[in-house]
Structure formats: structure tokens, C-alpha cells
Amino acid sequence: TSPMLHTLFGLEEAEPAFDDTTIREFRRRYYVNTSPRQNEPLSVCVHARRRNRHDFPDFQDGTDLPRLGCILARLRSVLEAHGVDYTLRLFSQGRPEEFREIGIPETALFLDADPFWSMREMIEADVLVTTRGTFSYVAGLLCDGAVLGDASGPPARGWVAYDANGDFDSEALGL
């Protein structure tokens, strides 16, 4: 993810500090040649962190898919209860059959997609569900929409935290 930050934002630091000033500057640079997108219907994007070929063999920091399924079921019910029309897209790596348990149609899975395009789609989402990992975290920091983040990680200011059961404060989404 760091090379992507360097490319997208011309960073010179190896490990930038994600303070409010840096985040504002990232957002300013991101929108320098464009305006924030107005999504119709509401855009819900999900990033599922998966183990990949760059991970160490004993690395176990992939996304908990059953919990992600609970989060998405809750989010869907909240959106439907408010009568909100939405599209839901999941960005990750892997094969479609690995995601059957969370109930997302194969047409809504963007697996092994271009990381720059995926990052842009997540940044410009109206609702972004992040999982533990730098790619999700950076997209969440830059997203102007509502961001749901894992309460066991370092959620940024303004994010809606979901717990180990996938529950979150639906009122905080501001629908």
C-alpha cells in the first residue's frame, strides 16, 4: 500500500503519520482535478483483507468472513428499513466461491481488480466497510462517506466501530 500512497499523493516519507493535517492534504490532492462524486443510488463498498502471496506463511490476519457477513446483513437491514436504494460491491483477492458465505452475488465481487481503481471506488463510496489492513485503513481515511471500522483496530475519528459480533450503532451512519 505504501507504494500506492507514494504514487497517488507524491509522498516522500516512507511511513507518513496519519494525522488530521496529512489526511486533509491527501483529500485536497485527491480532489485537485475532480469533484466528489454524487452516487445514485447510494454506493456501499466493502474491502475484505485476504492473505496473499506477500504474507508470511504463518500470517493469520485475513478478514473474518463470518463476522463480515453479520456486518453486511445488519447494514442491509438498516438501509432497507430506511428505504435506501443502494449498490453493494466487495473488493478483495481470491475466488468467488470463497465469498459465498457472506451472500454477495458474484457480479458484485471485484476480486484481484486494479488496486488504483479499487481504492478510488472505496474512497468515493457513500458507505465504506473496512477490515483490518493498510489498504482498507487508507481508503477509510480518505473516504468522505460513512466508514465502518473494526473496533479492535485503530479506528479513525468519526468512524462507526463494529464489534466482534459485527454489531454497530446504525444511528451513527446518519441515514
mmCIF file with all atom_site columns, C-alpha atoms in Angstrom:
data_model
loop_
_atom_site.group_PDB
_atom_site.id
_atom_site.type_symbol
_atom_site.label_atom_id
_atom_site.label_alt_id
_atom_site.label_comp_id
_atom_site.label_asym_id
_atom_site.label_entity_id
_atom_site.label_seq_id
_atom_site.pdbx_PDB_ins_code
_atom_site.Cartn_x
_atom_site.Cartn_y
_atom_site.Cartn_z
_atom_site.occupancy
_atom_site.B_iso_or_equiv
_atom_site.pdbx_formal_charge
_atom_site.auth_seq_id
_atom_site.auth_comp_id
_atom_site.auth_asym_id
_atom_site.auth_atom_id
_atom_site.pdbx_PDB_model_num
ATOM 1   C CA . THR A 1 1   ? 0.000   0.000   0.000   1.00 0.00 ? 1   THR A CA 1
ATOM 2   C CA . SER A 1 2   ? 2.857   2.410   0.685   1.00 0.00 ? 2   SER A CA 1
ATOM 3   C CA . PRO A 1 3   ? 3.963   2.465   -2.981  1.00 0.00 ? 3   PRO A CA 1
ATOM 4   C CA . MET A 1 4   ? 0.354   3.337   -3.890  1.00 0.00 ? 4   MET A CA 1
ATOM 5   C CA . LEU A 1 5   ? 0.373   6.270   -1.461  1.00 0.00 ? 5   LEU A CA 1
ATOM 6   C CA . HIS A 1 6   ? 3.653   7.462   -2.902  1.00 0.00 ? 6   HIS A CA 1
ATOM 7   C CA . THR A 1 7   ? 2.248   7.249   -6.440  1.00 0.00 ? 7   THR A CA 1
ATOM 8   C CA . LEU A 1 8   ? -1.165  8.766   -5.732  1.00 0.00 ? 8   LEU A CA 1
ATOM 9   C CA . PHE A 1 9   ? -0.004  11.570  -3.458  1.00 0.00 ? 9   PHE A CA 1
ATOM 10  C CA . GLY A 1 10  ? 3.680   12.097  -4.189  1.00 0.00 ? 10  GLY A CA 1
ATOM 11  C CA . LEU A 1 11  ? 4.729   11.170  -0.663  1.00 0.00 ? 11  LEU A CA 1
ATOM 12  C CA . GLU A 1 12  ? 8.363   11.395  0.180   1.00 0.00 ? 12  GLU A CA 1
ATOM 13  C CA . GLU A 1 13  ? 8.184   9.884   3.679   1.00 0.00 ? 13  GLU A CA 1
ATOM 14  C CA . ALA A 1 14  ? 8.486   6.099   3.952   1.00 0.00 ? 14  ALA A CA 1
ATOM 15  C CA . GLU A 1 15  ? 5.893   5.904   6.767   1.00 0.00 ? 15  GLU A CA 1
ATOM 16  C CA . PRO A 1 16  ? 3.680   9.009   6.817   1.00 0.00 ? 16  PRO A CA 1
ATOM 17  C CA . ALA A 1 17  ? 1.911   9.987   10.025  1.00 0.00 ? 17  ALA A CA 1
ATOM 18  C CA . PHE A 1 18  ? -1.862  9.896   9.502   1.00 0.00 ? 18  PHE A CA 1
ATOM 19  C CA . ASP A 1 19  ? -2.741  12.997  11.494  1.00 0.00 ? 19  ASP A CA 1
ATOM 20  C CA . ASP A 1 20  ? -5.578  15.391  10.607  1.00 0.00 ? 20  ASP A CA 1
ATOM 21  C CA . THR A 1 21  ? -3.285  17.699  8.626   1.00 0.00 ? 21  THR A CA 1
ATOM 22  C CA . THR A 1 22  ? -1.950  14.836  6.493   1.00 0.00 ? 22  THR A CA 1
ATOM 23  C CA . ILE A 1 23  ? -5.434  13.457  5.885   1.00 0.00 ? 23  ILE A CA 1
ATOM 24  C CA . ARG A 1 24  ? -6.742  16.895  4.823   1.00 0.00 ? 24  ARG A CA 1
ATOM 25  C CA . GLU A 1 25  ? -3.774  17.249  2.464   1.00 0.00 ? 25  GLU A CA 1
ATOM 26  C CA . PHE A 1 26  ? -4.396  13.767  0.992   1.00 0.00 ? 26  PHE A CA 1
ATOM 27  C CA . ARG A 1 27  ? -8.048  14.670  0.390   1.00 0.00 ? 27  ARG A CA 1
ATOM 28  C CA . ARG A 1 28  ? -7.076  18.003  -1.158  1.00 0.00 ? 28  ARG A CA 1
ATOM 29  C CA . ARG A 1 29  ? -4.640  16.295  -3.529  1.00 0.00 ? 29  ARG A CA 1
ATOM 30  C CA . TYR A 1 30  ? -7.115  13.541  -4.333  1.00 0.00 ? 30  TYR A CA 1
ATOM 31  C CA . TYR A 1 31  ? -9.761  16.051  -5.455  1.00 0.00 ? 31  TYR A CA 1
ATOM 32  C CA . VAL A 1 32  ? -7.405  18.583  -7.097  1.00 0.00 ? 32  VAL A CA 1
ATOM 33  C CA . ASN A 1 33  ? -8.633  17.746  -10.635 1.00 0.00 ? 33  ASN A CA 1
ATOM 34  C CA . THR A 1 34  ? -12.102 16.450  -9.832  1.00 0.00 ? 34  THR A CA 1
ATOM 35  C CA . SER A 1 35  ? -15.071 16.944  -7.536  1.00 0.00 ? 35  SER A CA 1
ATOM 36  C CA . PRO A 1 36  ? -16.516 14.433  -5.101  1.00 0.00 ? 36  PRO A CA 1
ATOM 37  C CA . ARG A 1 37  ? -18.803 12.008  -6.915  1.00 0.00 ? 37  ARG A CA 1
ATOM 38  C CA . GLN A 1 38  ? -22.556 12.084  -6.306  1.00 0.00 ? 38  GLN A CA 1
ATOM 39  C CA . ASN A 1 39  ? -23.583 8.418   -6.257  1.00 0.00 ? 39  ASN A CA 1
ATOM 40  C CA . GLU A 1 40  ? -27.066 7.423   -7.299  1.00 0.00 ? 40  GLU A CA 1
ATOM 41  C CA . PRO A 1 41  ? -28.062 5.023   -5.873  1.00 0.00 ? 41  PRO A CA 1
ATOM 42  C CA . LEU A 1 42  ? -26.077 5.038   -2.631  1.00 0.00 ? 42  LEU A CA 1
ATOM 43  C CA . SER A 1 43  ? -22.720 3.290   -3.053  1.00 0.00 ? 43  SER A CA 1
ATOM 44  C CA . VAL A 1 44  ? -21.710 0.755   -0.395  1.00 0.00 ? 44  VAL A CA 1
ATOM 45  C CA . CYS A 1 45  ? -18.186 -0.604  -0.788  1.00 0.00 ? 45  CYS A CA 1
ATOM 46  C CA . VAL A 1 46  ? -16.567 -3.325  1.287   1.00 0.00 ? 46  VAL A CA 1
ATOM 47  C CA . HIS A 1 47  ? -12.910 -4.269  1.490   1.00 0.00 ? 47  HIS A CA 1
ATOM 48  C CA . ALA A 1 48  ? -12.096 -7.791  2.662   1.00 0.00 ? 48  ALA A CA 1
ATOM 49  C CA . ARG A 1 49  ? -8.435  -8.184  3.573   1.00 0.00 ? 49  ARG A CA 1
ATOM 50  C CA . ARG A 1 50  ? -7.197  -11.579 2.415   1.00 0.00 ? 50  ARG A CA 1
ATOM 51  C CA . ARG A 1 51  ? -3.970  -13.442 2.887   1.00 0.00 ? 51  ARG A CA 1
ATOM 52  C CA . ASN A 1 52  ? -1.887  -13.054 -0.222  1.00 0.00 ? 52  ASN A CA 1
ATOM 53  C CA . ARG A 1 53  ? 1.387   -14.238 -1.708  1.00 0.00 ? 53  ARG A CA 1
ATOM 54  C CA . HIS A 1 54  ? 3.282   -11.430 0.037   1.00 0.00 ? 54  HIS A CA 1
ATOM 55  C CA . ASP A 1 55  ? 2.273   -12.586 3.523   1.00 0.00 ? 55  ASP A CA 1
ATOM 56  C CA . PHE A 1 56  ? 4.443   -14.782 5.652   1.00 0.00 ? 56  PHE A CA 1
ATOM 57  C CA . PRO A 1 57  ? 3.372   -18.477 5.732   1.00 0.00 ? 57  PRO A CA 1
ATOM 58  C CA . ASP A 1 58  ? 2.128   -18.250 9.337   1.00 0.00 ? 58  ASP A CA 1
ATOM 59  C CA . PHE A 1 59  ? 0.435   -14.859 8.913   1.00 0.00 ? 59  PHE A CA 1
ATOM 60  C CA . GLN A 1 60  ? -3.235  -15.131 10.003  1.00 0.00 ? 60  GLN A CA 1
ATOM 61  C CA . ASP A 1 61  ? -4.534  -11.568 9.583   1.00 0.00 ? 61  ASP A CA 1
ATOM 62  C CA . GLY A 1 62  ? -7.156  -12.223 6.922   1.00 0.00 ? 62  GLY A CA 1
ATOM 63  C CA . THR A 1 63  ? -10.733 -10.987 7.218   1.00 0.00 ? 63  THR A CA 1
ATOM 64  C CA . ASP A 1 64  ? -13.133 -12.903 9.444   1.00 0.00 ? 64  ASP A CA 1
ATOM 65  C CA . LEU A 1 65  ? -15.722 -13.635 6.739   1.00 0.00 ? 65  LEU A CA 1
ATOM 66  C CA . PRO A 1 66  ? -18.499 -14.878 9.069   1.00 0.00 ? 66  PRO A CA 1
ATOM 67  C CA . ARG A 1 67  ? -18.253 -11.602 11.041  1.00 0.00 ? 67  ARG A CA 1
ATOM 68  C CA . LEU A 1 68  ? -18.166 -9.607  7.792   1.00 0.00 ? 68  LEU A CA 1
ATOM 69  C CA . GLY A 1 69  ? -21.347 -11.464 6.787   1.00 0.00 ? 69  GLY A CA 1
ATOM 70  C CA . CYS A 1 70  ? -23.002 -10.309 10.051  1.00 0.00 ? 70  CYS A CA 1
ATOM 71  C CA . ILE A 1 71  ? -21.918 -6.705  9.444   1.00 0.00 ? 71  ILE A CA 1
ATOM 72  C CA . LEU A 1 72  ? -23.298 -6.763  5.909   1.00 0.00 ? 72  LEU A CA 1
ATOM 73  C CA . ALA A 1 73  ? -26.583 -8.376  6.990   1.00 0.00 ? 73  ALA A CA 1
ATOM 74  C CA . ARG A 1 74  ? -27.009 -5.660  9.625   1.00 0.00 ? 74  ARG A CA 1
ATOM 75  C CA . LEU A 1 75  ? -26.077 -2.904  7.166   1.00 0.00 ? 75  LEU A CA 1
ATOM 76  C CA . ARG A 1 76  ? -28.507 -4.242  4.559   1.00 0.00 ? 76  ARG A CA 1
ATOM 77  C CA . SER A 1 77  ? -31.331 -4.364  7.100   1.00 0.00 ? 77  SER A CA 1
ATOM 78  C CA . VAL A 1 78  ? -30.602 -0.784  8.224   1.00 0.00 ? 78  VAL A CA 1
ATOM 79  C CA . LEU A 1 79  ? -30.561 0.502   4.628   1.00 0.00 ? 79  LEU A CA 1
ATOM 80  C CA . GLU A 1 80  ? -33.736 -1.374  3.742   1.00 0.00 ? 80  GLU A CA 1
ATOM 81  C CA . ALA A 1 81  ? -35.513 -0.176  6.916   1.00 0.00 ? 81  ALA A CA 1
ATOM 82  C CA . HIS A 1 82  ? -34.758 3.397   5.835   1.00 0.00 ? 82  HIS A CA 1
ATOM 83  C CA . GLY A 1 83  ? -35.942 2.688   2.275   1.00 0.00 ? 83  GLY A CA 1
ATOM 84  C CA . VAL A 1 84  ? -32.493 3.440   0.838   1.00 0.00 ? 84  VAL A CA 1
ATOM 85  C CA . ASP A 1 85  ? -31.719 2.191   -2.663  1.00 0.00 ? 85  ASP A CA 1
ATOM 86  C CA . TYR A 1 86  ? -28.075 1.081   -2.809  1.00 0.00 ? 86  TYR A CA 1
ATOM 87  C CA . THR A 1 87  ? -25.454 -0.886  -4.677  1.00 0.00 ? 87  THR A CA 1
ATOM 88  C CA . LEU A 1 88  ? -23.057 -3.095  -2.758  1.00 0.00 ? 88  LEU A CA 1
ATOM 89  C CA . ARG A 1 89  ? -19.614 -4.045  -4.064  1.00 0.00 ? 89  ARG A CA 1
ATOM 90  C CA . LEU A 1 90  ? -16.868 -6.053  -2.386  1.00 0.00 ? 90  LEU A CA 1
ATOM 91  C CA . PHE A 1 91  ? -13.186 -5.564  -3.224  1.00 0.00 ? 91  PHE A CA 1
ATOM 92  C CA . SER A 1 92  ? -10.715 -8.277  -2.352  1.00 0.00 ? 92  SER A CA 1
ATOM 93  C CA . GLN A 1 93  ? -8.487  -11.026 -3.653  1.00 0.00 ? 93  GLN A CA 1
ATOM 94  C CA . GLY A 1 94  ? -9.379  -14.646 -4.189  1.00 0.00 ? 94  GLY A CA 1
ATOM 95  C CA . ARG A 1 95  ? -12.025 -16.730 -5.904  1.00 0.00 ? 95  ARG A CA 1
ATOM 96  C CA . PRO A 1 96  ? -15.802 -16.113 -5.895  1.00 0.00 ? 96  PRO A CA 1
ATOM 97  C CA . GLU A 1 97  ? -16.569 -19.344 -4.040  1.00 0.00 ? 97  GLU A CA 1
ATOM 98  C CA . GLU A 1 98  ? -14.531 -18.091 -1.074  1.00 0.00 ? 98  GLU A CA 1
ATOM 99  C CA . PHE A 1 99  ? -17.165 -15.364 -0.525  1.00 0.00 ? 99  PHE A CA 1
ATOM 100 C CA . ARG A 1 100 ? -20.397 -17.403 -0.875  1.00 0.00 ? 100 ARG A CA 1
ATOM 101 C CA . GLU A 1 101 ? -20.979 -17.460 2.879   1.00 0.00 ? 101 GLU A CA 1
ATOM 102 C CA . ILE A 1 102 ? -21.434 -13.675 3.062   1.00 0.00 ? 102 ILE A CA 1
ATOM 103 C CA . GLY A 1 103 ? -24.211 -13.601 0.458   1.00 0.00 ? 103 GLY A CA 1
ATOM 104 C CA . ILE A 1 104 ? -22.806 -11.182 -2.101  1.00 0.00 ? 104 ILE A CA 1
ATOM 105 C CA . PRO A 1 105 ? -23.653 -12.019 -5.728  1.00 0.00 ? 105 PRO A CA 1
ATOM 106 C CA . GLU A 1 106 ? -20.670 -12.835 -7.918  1.00 0.00 ? 106 GLU A CA 1
ATOM 107 C CA . THR A 1 107 ? -21.456 -9.779  -10.073 1.00 0.00 ? 107 THR A CA 1
ATOM 108 C CA . ALA A 1 108 ? -20.773 -7.564  -7.024  1.00 0.00 ? 108 ALA A CA 1
ATOM 109 C CA . LEU A 1 109 ? -17.368 -9.126  -6.318  1.00 0.00 ? 109 LEU A CA 1
ATOM 110 C CA . PHE A 1 110 ? -14.364 -7.231  -7.615  1.00 0.00 ? 110 PHE A CA 1
ATOM 111 C CA . LEU A 1 111 ? -11.603 -9.711  -6.978  1.00 0.00 ? 111 LEU A CA 1
ATOM 112 C CA . ASP A 1 112 ? -7.998  -9.017  -7.933  1.00 0.00 ? 112 ASP A CA 1
ATOM 113 C CA . ALA A 1 113 ? -9.166  -5.791  -9.605  1.00 0.00 ? 113 ALA A CA 1
ATOM 114 C CA . ASP A 1 114 ? -6.806  -2.933  -10.343 1.00 0.00 ? 114 ASP A CA 1
ATOM 115 C CA . PRO A 1 115 ? -5.776  -1.579  -6.919  1.00 0.00 ? 115 PRO A CA 1
ATOM 116 C CA . PHE A 1 116 ? -5.826  2.083   -8.014  1.00 0.00 ? 116 PHE A CA 1
ATOM 117 C CA . TRP A 1 117 ? -9.372  1.779   -9.391  1.00 0.00 ? 117 TRP A CA 1
ATOM 118 C CA . SER A 1 118 ? -10.453 -0.199  -6.301  1.00 0.00 ? 118 SER A CA 1
ATOM 119 C CA . MET A 1 119 ? -9.009  2.446   -3.974  1.00 0.00 ? 119 MET A CA 1
ATOM 120 C CA . ARG A 1 120 ? -10.826 5.228   -5.881  1.00 0.00 ? 120 ARG A CA 1
ATOM 121 C CA . GLU A 1 121 ? -14.138 3.373   -5.715  1.00 0.00 ? 121 GLU A CA 1
ATOM 122 C CA . MET A 1 122 ? -13.777 2.865   -1.963  1.00 0.00 ? 122 MET A CA 1
ATOM 123 C CA . ILE A 1 123 ? -12.696 6.471   -1.331  1.00 0.00 ? 123 ILE A CA 1
ATOM 124 C CA . GLU A 1 124 ? -15.743 7.758   -3.196  1.00 0.00 ? 124 GLU A CA 1
ATOM 125 C CA . ALA A 1 125 ? -18.227 5.369   -1.548  1.00 0.00 ? 125 ALA A CA 1
ATOM 126 C CA . ASP A 1 126 ? -21.140 6.719   0.468   1.00 0.00 ? 126 ASP A CA 1
ATOM 127 C CA . VAL A 1 127 ? -20.633 3.897   2.977   1.00 0.00 ? 127 VAL A CA 1
ATOM 128 C CA . LEU A 1 128 ? -17.334 2.033   3.276   1.00 0.00 ? 128 LEU A CA 1
ATOM 129 C CA . VAL A 1 129 ? -16.883 -1.116  5.347   1.00 0.00 ? 129 VAL A CA 1
ATOM 130 C CA . THR A 1 130 ? -13.210 -1.524  6.185   1.00 0.00 ? 130 THR A CA 1
ATOM 131 C CA . THR A 1 131 ? -11.387 -4.516  7.587   1.00 0.00 ? 131 THR A CA 1
ATOM 132 C CA . ARG A 1 132 ? -8.020  -4.697  9.291   1.00 0.00 ? 132 ARG A CA 1
ATOM 133 C CA . GLY A 1 133 ? -5.213  -3.802  6.915   1.00 0.00 ? 133 GLY A CA 1
ATOM 134 C CA . THR A 1 134 ? -3.487  -0.765  5.500   1.00 0.00 ? 134 THR A CA 1
ATOM 135 C CA . PHE A 1 135 ? -5.382  -0.757  2.188   1.00 0.00 ? 135 PHE A CA 1
ATOM 136 C CA . SER A 1 136 ? -8.743  -0.530  3.992   1.00 0.00 ? 136 SER A CA 1
ATOM 137 C CA . TYR A 1 137 ? -7.411  1.947   6.513   1.00 0.00 ? 137 TYR A CA 1
ATOM 138 C CA . VAL A 1 138 ? -6.113  4.379   3.884   1.00 0.00 ? 138 VAL A CA 1
ATOM 139 C CA . ALA A 1 139 ? -9.343  4.171   1.872   1.00 0.00 ? 139 ALA A CA 1
ATOM 140 C CA . GLY A 1 140 ? -11.275 4.844   5.084   1.00 0.00 ? 140 GLY A CA 1
ATOM 141 C CA . LEU A 1 141 ? -9.120  7.844   5.995   1.00 0.00 ? 141 LEU A CA 1
ATOM 142 C CA . LEU A 1 142 ? -9.778  9.430   2.607   1.00 0.00 ? 142 LEU A CA 1
ATOM 143 C CA . CYS A 1 143 ? -13.444 8.437   2.306   1.00 0.00 ? 143 CYS A CA 1
ATOM 144 C CA . ASP A 1 144 ? -15.882 11.311  2.723   1.00 0.00 ? 144 ASP A CA 1
ATOM 145 C CA . GLY A 1 145 ? -18.770 8.909   3.342   1.00 0.00 ? 145 GLY A CA 1
ATOM 146 C CA . ALA A 1 146 ? -19.624 6.930   6.457   1.00 0.00 ? 146 ALA A CA 1
ATOM 147 C CA . VAL A 1 147 ? -16.863 4.484   7.374   1.00 0.00 ? 147 VAL A CA 1
ATOM 148 C CA . LEU A 1 148 ? -17.419 1.337   9.424   1.00 0.00 ? 148 LEU A CA 1
ATOM 149 C CA . GLY A 1 149 ? -14.230 0.069   11.043  1.00 0.00 ? 149 GLY A CA 1
ATOM 150 C CA . ASP A 1 150 ? -13.201 -2.820  13.269  1.00 0.00 ? 150 ASP A CA 1
ATOM 151 C CA . ALA A 1 151 ? -13.369 -1.752  16.921  1.00 0.00 ? 151 ALA A CA 1
ATOM 152 C CA . SER A 1 152 ? -10.393 -3.984  17.734  1.00 0.00 ? 152 SER A CA 1
ATOM 153 C CA . GLY A 1 153 ? -8.150  -1.896  15.476  1.00 0.00 ? 153 GLY A CA 1
ATOM 154 C CA . PRO A 1 154 ? -7.305  1.784   15.445  1.00 0.00 ? 154 PRO A CA 1
ATOM 155 C CA . PRO A 1 155 ? -10.497 3.395   14.055  1.00 0.00 ? 155 PRO A CA 1
ATOM 156 C CA . ALA A 1 156 ? -10.053 6.971   12.950  1.00 0.00 ? 156 ALA A CA 1
ATOM 157 C CA . ARG A 1 157 ? -12.051 9.861   14.327  1.00 0.00 ? 157 ARG A CA 1
ATOM 158 C CA . GLY A 1 158 ? -15.605 9.829   13.008  1.00 0.00 ? 158 GLY A CA 1
ATOM 159 C CA . TRP A 1 159 ? -15.655 6.163   12.038  1.00 0.00 ? 159 TRP A CA 1
ATOM 160 C CA . VAL A 1 160 ? -18.510 3.929   13.151  1.00 0.00 ? 160 VAL A CA 1
ATOM 161 C CA . ALA A 1 161 ? -16.966 0.980   15.009  1.00 0.00 ? 161 ALA A CA 1
ATOM 162 C CA . TYR A 1 162 ? -18.320 -2.543  14.660  1.00 0.00 ? 162 TYR A CA 1
ATOM 163 C CA . ASP A 1 163 ? -17.696 -5.086  17.398  1.00 0.00 ? 163 ASP A CA 1
ATOM 164 C CA . ALA A 1 164 ? -16.617 -8.733  17.425  1.00 0.00 ? 164 ALA A CA 1
ATOM 165 C CA . ASN A 1 165 ? -20.215 -9.767  16.643  1.00 0.00 ? 165 ASN A CA 1
ATOM 166 C CA . GLY A 1 166 ? -20.481 -7.366  13.708  1.00 0.00 ? 166 GLY A CA 1
ATOM 167 C CA . ASP A 1 167 ? -22.834 -5.003  15.537  1.00 0.00 ? 167 ASP A CA 1
ATOM 168 C CA . PHE A 1 168 ? -22.589 -1.216  15.171  1.00 0.00 ? 168 PHE A CA 1
ATOM 169 C CA . ASP A 1 169 ? -24.524 1.939   16.022  1.00 0.00 ? 169 ASP A CA 1
ATOM 170 C CA . SER A 1 170 ? -26.783 2.287   12.981  1.00 0.00 ? 170 SER A CA 1
ATOM 171 C CA . GLU A 1 171 ? -27.850 5.815   14.007  1.00 0.00 ? 171 GLU A CA 1
ATOM 172 C CA . ALA A 1 172 ? -24.226 6.939   13.601  1.00 0.00 ? 172 ALA A CA 1
ATOM 173 C CA . LEU A 1 173 ? -24.498 6.276   9.858   1.00 0.00 ? 173 LEU A CA 1
ATOM 174 C CA . GLY A 1 174 ? -26.660 9.373   9.536   1.00 0.00 ? 174 GLY A CA 1
ATOM 175 C CA . LEU A 1 175 ? -29.173 7.903   7.063   1.00 0.00 ? 175 LEU A CA 1
#
